[in-house]
CSV table of C-alpha atoms in Angstrom, one decimal:
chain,number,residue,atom,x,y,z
A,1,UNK,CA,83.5,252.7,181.2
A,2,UNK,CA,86.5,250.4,182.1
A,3,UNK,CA,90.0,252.5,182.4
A,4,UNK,CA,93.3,250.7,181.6
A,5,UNK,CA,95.8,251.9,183.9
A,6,UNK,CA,99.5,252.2,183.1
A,7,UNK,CA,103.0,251.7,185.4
A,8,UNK,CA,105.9,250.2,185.9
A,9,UNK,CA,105.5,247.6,188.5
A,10,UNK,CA,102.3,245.9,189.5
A,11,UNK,CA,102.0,244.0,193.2
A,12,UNK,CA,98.8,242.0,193.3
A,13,UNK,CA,98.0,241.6,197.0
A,14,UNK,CA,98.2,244.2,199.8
A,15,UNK,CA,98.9,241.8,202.6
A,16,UNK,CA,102.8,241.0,204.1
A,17,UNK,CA,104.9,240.2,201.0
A,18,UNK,CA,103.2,242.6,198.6
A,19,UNK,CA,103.6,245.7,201.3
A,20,UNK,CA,106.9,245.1,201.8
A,21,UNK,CA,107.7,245.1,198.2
A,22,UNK,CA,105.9,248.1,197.9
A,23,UNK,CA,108.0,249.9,200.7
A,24,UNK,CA,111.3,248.7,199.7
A,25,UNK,CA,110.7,249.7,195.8
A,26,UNK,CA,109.4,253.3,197.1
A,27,UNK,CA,112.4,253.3,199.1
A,28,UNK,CA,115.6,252.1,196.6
A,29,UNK,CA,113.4,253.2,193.6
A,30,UNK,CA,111.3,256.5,194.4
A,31,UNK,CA,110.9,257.5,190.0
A,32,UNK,CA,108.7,253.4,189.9
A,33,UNK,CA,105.6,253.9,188.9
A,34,UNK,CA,103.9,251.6,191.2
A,35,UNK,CA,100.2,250.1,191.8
A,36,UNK,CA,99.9,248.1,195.0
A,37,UNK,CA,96.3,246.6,194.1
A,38,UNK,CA,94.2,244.8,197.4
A,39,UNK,CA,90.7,243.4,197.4
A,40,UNK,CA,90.3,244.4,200.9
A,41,UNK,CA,90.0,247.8,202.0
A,42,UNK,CA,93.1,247.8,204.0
A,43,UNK,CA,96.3,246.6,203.2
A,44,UNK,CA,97.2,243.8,206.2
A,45,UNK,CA,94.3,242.9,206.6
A,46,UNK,CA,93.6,241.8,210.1
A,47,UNK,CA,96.5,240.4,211.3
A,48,UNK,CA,99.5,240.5,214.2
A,49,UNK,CA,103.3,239.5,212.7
A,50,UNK,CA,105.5,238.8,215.1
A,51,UNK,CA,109.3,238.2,214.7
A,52,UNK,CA,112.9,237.8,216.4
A,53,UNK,CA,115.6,240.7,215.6
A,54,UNK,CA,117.8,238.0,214.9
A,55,UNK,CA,115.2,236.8,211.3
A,56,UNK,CA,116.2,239.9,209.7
A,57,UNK,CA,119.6,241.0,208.6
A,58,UNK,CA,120.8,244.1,209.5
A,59,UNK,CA,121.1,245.3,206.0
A,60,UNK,CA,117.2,245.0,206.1
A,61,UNK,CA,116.0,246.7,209.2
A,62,UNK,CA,115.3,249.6,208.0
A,63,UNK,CA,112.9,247.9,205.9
A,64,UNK,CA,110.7,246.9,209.0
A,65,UNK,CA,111.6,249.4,211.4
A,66,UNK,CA,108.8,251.4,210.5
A,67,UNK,CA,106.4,248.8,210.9
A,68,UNK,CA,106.7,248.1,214.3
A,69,UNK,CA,104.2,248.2,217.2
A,70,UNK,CA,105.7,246.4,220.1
A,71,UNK,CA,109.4,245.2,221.1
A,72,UNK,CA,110.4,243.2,224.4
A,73,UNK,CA,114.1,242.5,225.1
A,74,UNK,CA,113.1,238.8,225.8
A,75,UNK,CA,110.7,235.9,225.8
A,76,UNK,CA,109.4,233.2,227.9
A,77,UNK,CA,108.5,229.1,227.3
A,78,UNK,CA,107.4,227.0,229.2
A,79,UNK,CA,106.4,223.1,228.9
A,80,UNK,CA,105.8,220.5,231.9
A,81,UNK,CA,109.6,219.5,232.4
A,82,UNK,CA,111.2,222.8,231.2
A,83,UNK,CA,110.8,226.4,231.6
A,84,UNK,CA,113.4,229.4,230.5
A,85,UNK,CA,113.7,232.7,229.3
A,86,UNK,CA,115.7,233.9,226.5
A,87,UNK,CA,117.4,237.3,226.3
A,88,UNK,CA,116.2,237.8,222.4
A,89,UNK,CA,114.9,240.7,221.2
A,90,UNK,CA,111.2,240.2,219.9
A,91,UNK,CA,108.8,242.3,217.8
A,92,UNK,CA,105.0,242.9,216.9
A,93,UNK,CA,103.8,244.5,213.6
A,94,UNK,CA,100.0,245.3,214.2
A,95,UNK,CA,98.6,245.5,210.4
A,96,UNK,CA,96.6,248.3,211.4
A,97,UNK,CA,100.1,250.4,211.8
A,98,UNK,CA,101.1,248.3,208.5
A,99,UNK,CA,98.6,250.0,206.6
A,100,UNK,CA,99.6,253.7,207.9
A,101,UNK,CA,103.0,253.1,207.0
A,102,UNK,CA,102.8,251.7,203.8
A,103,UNK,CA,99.8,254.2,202.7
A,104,UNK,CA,102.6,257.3,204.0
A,105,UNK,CA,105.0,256.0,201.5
A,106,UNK,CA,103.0,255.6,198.4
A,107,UNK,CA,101.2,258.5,196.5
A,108,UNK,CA,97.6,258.2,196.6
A,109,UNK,CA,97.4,256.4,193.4
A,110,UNK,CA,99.2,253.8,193.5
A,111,UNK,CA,97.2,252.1,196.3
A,112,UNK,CA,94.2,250.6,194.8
A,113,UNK,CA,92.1,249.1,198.1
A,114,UNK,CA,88.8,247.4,197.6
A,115,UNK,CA,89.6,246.1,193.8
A,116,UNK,CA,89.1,242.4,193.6
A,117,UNK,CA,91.5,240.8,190.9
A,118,UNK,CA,90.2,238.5,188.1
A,119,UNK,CA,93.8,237.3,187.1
A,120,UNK,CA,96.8,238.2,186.7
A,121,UNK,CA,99.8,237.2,184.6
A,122,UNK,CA,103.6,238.5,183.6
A,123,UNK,CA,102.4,242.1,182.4
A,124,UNK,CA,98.6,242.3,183.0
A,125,UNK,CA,96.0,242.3,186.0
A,126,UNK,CA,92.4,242.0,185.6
A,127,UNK,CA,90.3,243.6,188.0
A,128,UNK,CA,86.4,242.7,188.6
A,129,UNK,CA,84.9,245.8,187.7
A,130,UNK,CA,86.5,245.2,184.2
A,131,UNK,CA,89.5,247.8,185.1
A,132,UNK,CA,92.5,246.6,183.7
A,133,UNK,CA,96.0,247.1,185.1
A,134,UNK,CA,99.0,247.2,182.4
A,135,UNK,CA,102.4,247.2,183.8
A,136,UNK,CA,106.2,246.6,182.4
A,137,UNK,CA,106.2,243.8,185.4
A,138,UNK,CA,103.6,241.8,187.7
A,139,UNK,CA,104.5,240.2,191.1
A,140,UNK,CA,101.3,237.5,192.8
A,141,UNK,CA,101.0,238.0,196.4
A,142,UNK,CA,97.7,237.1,197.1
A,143,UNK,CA,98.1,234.5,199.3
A,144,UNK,CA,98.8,230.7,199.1
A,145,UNK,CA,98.6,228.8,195.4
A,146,UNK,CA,97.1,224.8,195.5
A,147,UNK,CA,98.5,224.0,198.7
A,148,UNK,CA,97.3,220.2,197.5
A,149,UNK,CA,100.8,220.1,196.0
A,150,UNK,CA,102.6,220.0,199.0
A,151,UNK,CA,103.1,217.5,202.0
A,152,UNK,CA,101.0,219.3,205.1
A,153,UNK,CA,100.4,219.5,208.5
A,154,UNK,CA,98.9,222.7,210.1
A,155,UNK,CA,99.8,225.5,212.7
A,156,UNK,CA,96.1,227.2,213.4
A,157,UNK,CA,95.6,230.0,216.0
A,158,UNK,CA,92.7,232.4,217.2
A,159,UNK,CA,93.9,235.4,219.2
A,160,UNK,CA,92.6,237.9,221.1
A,161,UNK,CA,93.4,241.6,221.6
A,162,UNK,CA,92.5,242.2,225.5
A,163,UNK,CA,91.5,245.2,227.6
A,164,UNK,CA,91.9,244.4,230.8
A,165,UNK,CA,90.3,245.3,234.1
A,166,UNK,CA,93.3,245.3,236.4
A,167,UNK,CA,97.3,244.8,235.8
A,168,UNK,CA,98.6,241.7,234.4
A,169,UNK,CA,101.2,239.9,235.6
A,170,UNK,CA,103.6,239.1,232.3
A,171,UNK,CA,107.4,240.6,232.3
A,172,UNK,CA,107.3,239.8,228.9
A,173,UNK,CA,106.3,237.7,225.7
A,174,UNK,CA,105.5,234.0,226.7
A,175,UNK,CA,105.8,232.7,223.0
A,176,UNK,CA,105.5,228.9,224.2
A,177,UNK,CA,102.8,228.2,227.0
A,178,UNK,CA,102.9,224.3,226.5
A,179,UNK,CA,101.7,223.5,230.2
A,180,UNK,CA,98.1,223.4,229.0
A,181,UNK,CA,96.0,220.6,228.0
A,182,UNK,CA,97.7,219.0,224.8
A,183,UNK,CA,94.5,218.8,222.5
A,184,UNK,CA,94.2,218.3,218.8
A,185,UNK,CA,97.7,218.0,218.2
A,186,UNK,CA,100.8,220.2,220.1
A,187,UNK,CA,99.1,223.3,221.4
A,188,UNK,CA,100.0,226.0,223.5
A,189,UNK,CA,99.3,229.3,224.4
A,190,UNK,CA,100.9,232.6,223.1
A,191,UNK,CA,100.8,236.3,225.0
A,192,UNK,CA,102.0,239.4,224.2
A,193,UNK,CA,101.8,242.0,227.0
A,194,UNK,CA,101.3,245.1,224.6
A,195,UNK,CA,100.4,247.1,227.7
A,196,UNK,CA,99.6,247.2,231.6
A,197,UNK,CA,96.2,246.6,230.9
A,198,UNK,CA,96.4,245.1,227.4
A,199,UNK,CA,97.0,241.7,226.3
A,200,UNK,CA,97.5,239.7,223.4
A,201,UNK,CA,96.7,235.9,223.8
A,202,UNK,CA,96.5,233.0,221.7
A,203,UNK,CA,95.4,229.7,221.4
A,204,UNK,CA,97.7,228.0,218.8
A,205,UNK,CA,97.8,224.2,217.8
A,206,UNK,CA,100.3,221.8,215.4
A,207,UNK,CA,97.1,220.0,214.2
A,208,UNK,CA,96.8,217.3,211.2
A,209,UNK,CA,93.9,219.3,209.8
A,210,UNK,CA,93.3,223.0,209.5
A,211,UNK,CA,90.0,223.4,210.9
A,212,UNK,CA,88.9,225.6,213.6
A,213,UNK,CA,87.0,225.6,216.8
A,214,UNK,CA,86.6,229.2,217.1
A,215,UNK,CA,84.3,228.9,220.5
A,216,UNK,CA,86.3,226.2,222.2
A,217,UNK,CA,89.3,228.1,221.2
A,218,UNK,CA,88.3,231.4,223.1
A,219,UNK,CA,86.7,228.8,226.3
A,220,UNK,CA,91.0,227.3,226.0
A,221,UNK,CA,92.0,231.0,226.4
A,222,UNK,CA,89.5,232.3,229.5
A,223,UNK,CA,90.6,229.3,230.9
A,224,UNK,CA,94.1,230.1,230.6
A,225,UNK,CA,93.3,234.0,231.9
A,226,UNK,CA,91.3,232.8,234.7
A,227,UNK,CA,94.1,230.4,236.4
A,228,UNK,CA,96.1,233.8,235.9
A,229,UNK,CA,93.5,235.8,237.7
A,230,UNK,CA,93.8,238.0,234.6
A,231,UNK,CA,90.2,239.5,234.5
A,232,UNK,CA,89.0,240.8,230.7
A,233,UNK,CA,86.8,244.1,230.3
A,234,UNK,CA,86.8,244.1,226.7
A,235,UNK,CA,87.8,242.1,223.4
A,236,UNK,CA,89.6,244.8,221.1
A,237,UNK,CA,90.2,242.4,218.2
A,238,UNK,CA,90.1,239.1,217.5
A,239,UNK,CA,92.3,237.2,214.8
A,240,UNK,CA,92.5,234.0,213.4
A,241,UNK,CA,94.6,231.9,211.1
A,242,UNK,CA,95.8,228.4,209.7
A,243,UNK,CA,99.2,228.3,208.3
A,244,UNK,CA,100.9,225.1,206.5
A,245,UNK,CA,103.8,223.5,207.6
A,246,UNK,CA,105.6,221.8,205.0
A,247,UNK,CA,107.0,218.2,205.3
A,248,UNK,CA,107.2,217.7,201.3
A,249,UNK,CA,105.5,218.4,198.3
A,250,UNK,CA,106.4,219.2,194.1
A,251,UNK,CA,108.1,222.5,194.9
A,252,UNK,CA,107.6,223.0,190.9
A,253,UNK,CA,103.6,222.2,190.5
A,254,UNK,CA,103.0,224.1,193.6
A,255,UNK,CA,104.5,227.2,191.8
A,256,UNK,CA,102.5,226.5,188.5
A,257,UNK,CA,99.7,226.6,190.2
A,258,UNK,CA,100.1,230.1,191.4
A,259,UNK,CA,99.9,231.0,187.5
A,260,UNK,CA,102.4,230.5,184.9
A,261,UNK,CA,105.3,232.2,184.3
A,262,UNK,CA,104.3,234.8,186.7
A,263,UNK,CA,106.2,236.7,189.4
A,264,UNK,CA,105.2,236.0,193.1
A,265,UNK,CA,106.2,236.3,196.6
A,266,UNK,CA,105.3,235.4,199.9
A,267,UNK,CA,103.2,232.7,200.8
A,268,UNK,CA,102.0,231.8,196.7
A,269,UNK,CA,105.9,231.3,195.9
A,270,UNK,CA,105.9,228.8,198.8
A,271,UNK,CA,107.9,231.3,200.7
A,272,UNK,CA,107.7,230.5,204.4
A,273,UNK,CA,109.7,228.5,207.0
A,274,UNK,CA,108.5,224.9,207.0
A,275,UNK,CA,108.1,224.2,210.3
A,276,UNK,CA,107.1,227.4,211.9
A,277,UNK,CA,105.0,228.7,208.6
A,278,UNK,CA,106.2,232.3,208.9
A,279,UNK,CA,106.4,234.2,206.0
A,280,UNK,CA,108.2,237.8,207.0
A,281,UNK,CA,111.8,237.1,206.8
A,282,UNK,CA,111.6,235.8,203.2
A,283,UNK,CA,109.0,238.7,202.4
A,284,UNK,CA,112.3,241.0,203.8
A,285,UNK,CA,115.1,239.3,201.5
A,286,UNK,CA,113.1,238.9,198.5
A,287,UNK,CA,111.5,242.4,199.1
A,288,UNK,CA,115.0,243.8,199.2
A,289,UNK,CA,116.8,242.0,196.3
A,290,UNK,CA,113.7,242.8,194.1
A,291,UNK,CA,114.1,246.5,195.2
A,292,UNK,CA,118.1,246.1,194.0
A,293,UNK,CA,117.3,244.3,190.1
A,294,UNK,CA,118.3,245.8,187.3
A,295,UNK,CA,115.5,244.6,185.6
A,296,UNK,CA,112.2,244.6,186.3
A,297,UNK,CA,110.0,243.4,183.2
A,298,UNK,CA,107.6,240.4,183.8
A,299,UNK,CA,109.8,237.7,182.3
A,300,UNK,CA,113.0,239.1,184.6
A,301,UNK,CA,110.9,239.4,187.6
A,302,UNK,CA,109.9,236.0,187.0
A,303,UNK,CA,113.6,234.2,186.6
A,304,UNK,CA,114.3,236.5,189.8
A,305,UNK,CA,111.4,235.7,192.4
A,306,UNK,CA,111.4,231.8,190.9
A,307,UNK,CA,114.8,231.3,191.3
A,308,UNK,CA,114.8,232.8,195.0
A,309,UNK,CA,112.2,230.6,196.2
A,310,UNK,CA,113.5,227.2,194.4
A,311,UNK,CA,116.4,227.7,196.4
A,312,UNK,CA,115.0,228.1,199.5
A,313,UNK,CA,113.2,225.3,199.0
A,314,UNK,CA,115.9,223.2,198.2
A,315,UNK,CA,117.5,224.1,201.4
A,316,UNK,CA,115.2,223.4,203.4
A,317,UNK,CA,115.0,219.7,203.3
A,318,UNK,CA,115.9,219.3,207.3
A,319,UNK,CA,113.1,221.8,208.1
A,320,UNK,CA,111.1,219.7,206.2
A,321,UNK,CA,112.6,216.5,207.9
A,322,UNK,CA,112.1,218.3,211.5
A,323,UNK,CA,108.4,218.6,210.2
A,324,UNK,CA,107.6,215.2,209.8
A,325,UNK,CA,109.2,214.1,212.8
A,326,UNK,CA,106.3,216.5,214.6
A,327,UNK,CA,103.4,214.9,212.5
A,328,UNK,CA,104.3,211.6,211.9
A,329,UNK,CA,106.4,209.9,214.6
A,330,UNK,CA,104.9,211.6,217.5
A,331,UNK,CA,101.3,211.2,218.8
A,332,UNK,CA,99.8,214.3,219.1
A,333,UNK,CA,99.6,214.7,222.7
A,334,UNK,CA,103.5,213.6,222.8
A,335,UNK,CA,104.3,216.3,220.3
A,336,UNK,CA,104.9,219.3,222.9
A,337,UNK,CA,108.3,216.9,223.6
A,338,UNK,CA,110.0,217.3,220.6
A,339,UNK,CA,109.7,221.2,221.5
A,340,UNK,CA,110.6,220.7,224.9
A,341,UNK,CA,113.8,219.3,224.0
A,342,UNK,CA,114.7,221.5,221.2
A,343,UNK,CA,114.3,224.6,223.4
A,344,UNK,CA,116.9,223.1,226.2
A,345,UNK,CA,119.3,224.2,223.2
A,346,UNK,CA,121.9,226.7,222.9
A,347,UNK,CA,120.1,230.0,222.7
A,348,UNK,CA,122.2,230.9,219.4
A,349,UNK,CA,121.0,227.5,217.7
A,350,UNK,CA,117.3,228.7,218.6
A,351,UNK,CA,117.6,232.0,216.7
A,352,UNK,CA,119.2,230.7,213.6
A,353,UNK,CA,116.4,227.8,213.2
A,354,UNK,CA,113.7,230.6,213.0
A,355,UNK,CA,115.8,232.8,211.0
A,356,UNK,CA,115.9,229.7,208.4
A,357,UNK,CA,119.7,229.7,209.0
A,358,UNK,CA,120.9,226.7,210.6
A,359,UNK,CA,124.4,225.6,210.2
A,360,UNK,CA,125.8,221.9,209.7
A,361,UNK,CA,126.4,222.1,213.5
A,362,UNK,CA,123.1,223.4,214.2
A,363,UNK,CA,121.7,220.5,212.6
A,364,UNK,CA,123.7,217.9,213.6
A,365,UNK,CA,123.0,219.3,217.8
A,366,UNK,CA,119.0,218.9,216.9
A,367,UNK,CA,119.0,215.4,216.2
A,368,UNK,CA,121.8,214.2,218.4
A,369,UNK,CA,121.1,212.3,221.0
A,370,UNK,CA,118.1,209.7,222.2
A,371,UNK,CA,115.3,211.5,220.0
A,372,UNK,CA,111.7,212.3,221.9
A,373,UNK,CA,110.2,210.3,219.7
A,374,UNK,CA,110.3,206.3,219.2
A,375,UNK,CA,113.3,205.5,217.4
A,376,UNK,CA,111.7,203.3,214.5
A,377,UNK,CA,108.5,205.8,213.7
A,378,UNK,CA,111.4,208.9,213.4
A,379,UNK,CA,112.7,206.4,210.5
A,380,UNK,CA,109.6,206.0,209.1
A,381,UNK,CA,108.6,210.0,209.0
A,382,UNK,CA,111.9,210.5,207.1
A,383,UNK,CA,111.5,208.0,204.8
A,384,UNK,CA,107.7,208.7,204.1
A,385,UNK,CA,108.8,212.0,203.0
A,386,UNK,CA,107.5,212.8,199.4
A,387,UNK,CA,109.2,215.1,197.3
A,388,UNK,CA,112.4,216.7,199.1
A,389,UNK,CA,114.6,216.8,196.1
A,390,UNK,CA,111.4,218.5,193.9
């Protein structure tokens, strides 16, 4: 017999956005009556998130400090003409620990794992087994709406969790290993040292499509682990992912596609940095201020998670610009130099562009001087753009 369940607050999707809504509510707002409702049978899936301290505000780490797996005090990159390390703080949220925490924080029934969702809209979800959710308020987080609407190139990874026979020999996080063959677009390497003997490395490309070569992606990284002498007993877990990076796009269709008049967050409110594609320092900010409203009915939650992400992504025109400089006026083997450059930066610049925070300054240093790319194709890119002001 089908059961209708009642509460205050309903977050469709388990993954990033939805957990940290869940944890910030249970947090500011312990009396909600909440249902965090996930098709898969953990919440995170299967999935690393990685970020800089300087992303989130300190008003908001407690929000993540939970979550985290792994810290270094610094990273490494390194390209053919330029190498440096950067005395930055860096993190690791494993979604296996991401599911602990959040699960620890909610009572028992307001996590509803393994339910597949039919729909969804202001005050309602639909579940597949014919369950039926009614709540004062609904937020989407399942994951990216008709991503047709938007302008797109791709940043697509597989990475590997390593057990490894011996020591390695990494001081700390190389989050740029552009040194490697430059195939399918920009692509370099990514590693975590999680341990002595445990590694996390990954093959990552800024490709024009989103399609993956999941065995010539693991022969890139053995490759990479064998000019290391890095020898591999075991594969612990293995990840992999495509995420868009936005050069344009209807800002407003995209959202309508996601369902109408309906809450969201993350990734289906077209919440992530559009160059990089992260997600987790909107999913913080929104997380928080949703956690602070007043109000939290469908129609309020609605005017409050649409309003956030229209003007994010109305701010983020130069992102978008930067983006189709990458795809457009570079070929894809030149692309690593458009990296290159930016990371001979001030250190301070670096931080705020992934934080989503550069200043007029900021800006103007990134595209001053002779560009890395030919003059009269830069032009073109920016002018090719579709949809900035939408």
């Amino acid at each position: 017999m089908p059961a209708i369940h009642h509460c205050d607050l309903a977050i469709v999707g388990g993954g990033l956005a939805g957990g940290l809504l869940a944890l910030a509510l249970r947090k500011q707002r312990p009396d909600l009556n909440l249902r965090l409702i996930e098709s898969g049978e953990r919440l995170g899936g299967n999935h690393l998130w990685s970020f800089f301290a300087s992303d989130i505000a300190p008003v908001d780490r407690w929000l993540v400090a939970p979550l985290i797996s792994y810290g270094w005090a610094g990273y490494d990159v390194t390209f053919p003409g330029h190498g440096r390390t950067l005395k930055a703080p860096y993190y690791a949220i494993e979604s296996e620990r991401f599911d602990r925490v959040v699960r620890a924080a909610m009572p028992p029934e307001s996590v509803m794992t393994g339910r597949k969702v039919l729909g969804a809209s202001a005050r309602a979800v639909v579940l597949a087994d014919g369950d039926r959710v009614e709540a004062g308020g609904v937020i989407d987080c399942r994951g990216p709406a008709d991503l047709s609407k938007l302008d797109l190139g791709w940043q697509k990874f597989l990475g590997r969790e390593l057990a490894l026979a011996d020591l390695h020999p990494l001081k700390r996080p190389i989050v740029m290993d552009a040194t490697v063959a430059q195939i399918d677009g920009y692509r370099f390497i990514y590693a975590l040292p999680f341990a002595a003997t445990r590694l996390f490395v990954e093959d990552t490309y800024y490709s024009d499509t989103p399609e993956i070569d999941a065995d010539a992606m693991r022969q890139r990284i053995d490759t990479w682990l064998n000019a290391r002498a890095i020898a591999v007993e075991t594969v612990a877990r293995e990840e992999t992912g495509v995420l868009p990076v936005a050069m344009g796009g209807d800002f407003e269709e995209y959202w309508h596609s996601g369902g109408n008049r309906v809450a969201k967050a993350g990734m289906r409110a077209g919440l992530f940095h559009p160059v990089t594609g992260y997600s987790l320092p909107d999913a913080v900010r929104l997380a928080r201020a949703v956690a602070e409203a007043s109000n939290l009915d469908g129609t309020a939650l609605h005017e409050l998670t649409h309003g956030y992400a229209r003007r994010q992504w109305q701010r983020r025109g130069f992102y978008r610009m930067l983006s189709a400089m990458l795809f457009r006026a570079a070929e894809p083997e030149e692309r690593y130099r458009i990296l290159e450059r930016f990371y001979r930066l001030d250190a301070g610049l670096i931080a705020r562009f992934y934080a989503g925070q550069s200043s007029l300054l900021d800006r103007a240093r990134v595209l001053a001087g002779k560009p890395p790319v030919p003059i009269g194709r830069a032009w073109q890119a920016i002018r090719g753009m579709r949809g900035q002001a939408k």
